[in-house]
Amino acid sequence: QLSVTGLRPGSRLEPHCCAIGKVLLAFTHPVEAQQILNARPLKRYTEHTITDPTKVIAELDEVRRTGLAYEEGEVVAEVQRLARDGCR
């Protein structure tokens, strides 16, 4: 059984730092995605969490281009996840 300290099944994560959240933000209307990112300060989970909305937007542009989103230690150090756009 896999156990990740600080996370349980059903944990809610901020969309700016988890792979599936990045896919969802990337394919949300750009104005709405910007509003979500600017609604409050972006929470830092680890030293790798991107908290600058401008950098997140640049990453979302890449997700739109490739259909792939990566999370590399942004929520839990040393945990990496990949999500993809299911419509491609």
XYZ file of C-alpha atoms in Angstrom:
88
model
C 0.000 0.000 0.000
C 1.312 3.423 -1.000
C 1.311 6.048 1.704
C 2.094 9.720 1.115
C 2.585 11.816 4.229
C 0.068 14.629 4.416
C -2.303 13.311 1.762
C -5.239 10.963 2.039
C -7.609 9.645 -0.617
C -9.991 12.463 -1.439
C -7.592 15.230 -0.393
C -8.397 18.524 -2.085
C -5.491 20.240 -3.775
C -5.110 23.637 -5.355
C -5.276 23.432 -9.164
C -2.081 25.430 -9.759
C 0.155 22.718 -8.324
C -1.375 19.344 -9.171
C -1.232 17.726 -12.600
C -4.978 17.217 -13.062
C -5.665 20.750 -11.834
C -3.269 22.120 -14.441
C -5.084 20.220 -17.202
C -8.428 21.556 -16.004
C -7.114 25.122 -15.770
C -5.414 24.893 -19.163
C -8.678 24.030 -20.888
C -10.810 26.513 -18.945
C -11.528 29.826 -20.680
C -8.307 31.900 -20.268
C -10.106 34.774 -18.511
C -11.677 32.380 -16.002
C -8.348 30.583 -15.413
C -6.680 33.946 -14.760
C -9.451 34.871 -12.308
C -8.989 31.580 -10.442
C -5.237 32.134 -10.191
C -5.628 35.736 -9.035
C -8.469 35.090 -6.547
C -6.049 34.577 -3.650
C -2.338 33.947 -3.094
C -1.227 30.601 -4.542
C -0.452 28.170 -1.730
C 3.087 26.810 -1.459
C 3.217 23.119 -0.466
C 6.936 22.499 -1.119
C 9.936 24.456 -2.369
C 8.971 23.290 -5.884
C 5.424 24.705 -5.839
C 4.970 27.446 -8.433
C 3.278 30.397 -6.721
C 3.771 33.081 -9.371
C 0.572 33.303 -11.480
C 2.587 34.420 -14.531
C 4.702 31.259 -14.362
C 1.614 29.101 -13.890
C 0.011 30.698 -16.977
C 3.174 29.928 -18.990
C 2.959 26.318 -17.826
C -0.727 26.181 -18.811
C 0.213 27.379 -22.304
C 2.553 24.379 -22.551
C -0.207 22.057 -21.308
C -2.523 23.390 -24.028
C 0.187 22.823 -26.633
C 1.122 19.270 -25.576
C -2.001 18.046 -23.768
C 0.240 16.913 -20.877
C 0.637 18.363 -17.382
C 3.412 17.496 -14.986
C 3.601 17.834 -11.242
C 7.143 17.407 -9.979
C 7.319 17.590 -6.204
C 4.966 20.562 -6.086
C 2.555 19.067 -3.539
C 4.679 16.383 -1.902
C 8.459 16.422 -2.306
C 9.739 13.585 -4.508
C 6.252 12.672 -5.780
C 5.743 13.147 -9.503
C 2.495 12.847 -11.432
C 1.383 13.198 -15.028
C -2.080 14.058 -16.336
C -3.253 14.393 -19.905
C -6.071 15.995 -21.797
C -8.498 13.142 -22.489
C -9.878 14.809 -25.627
C -6.745 14.388 -27.736
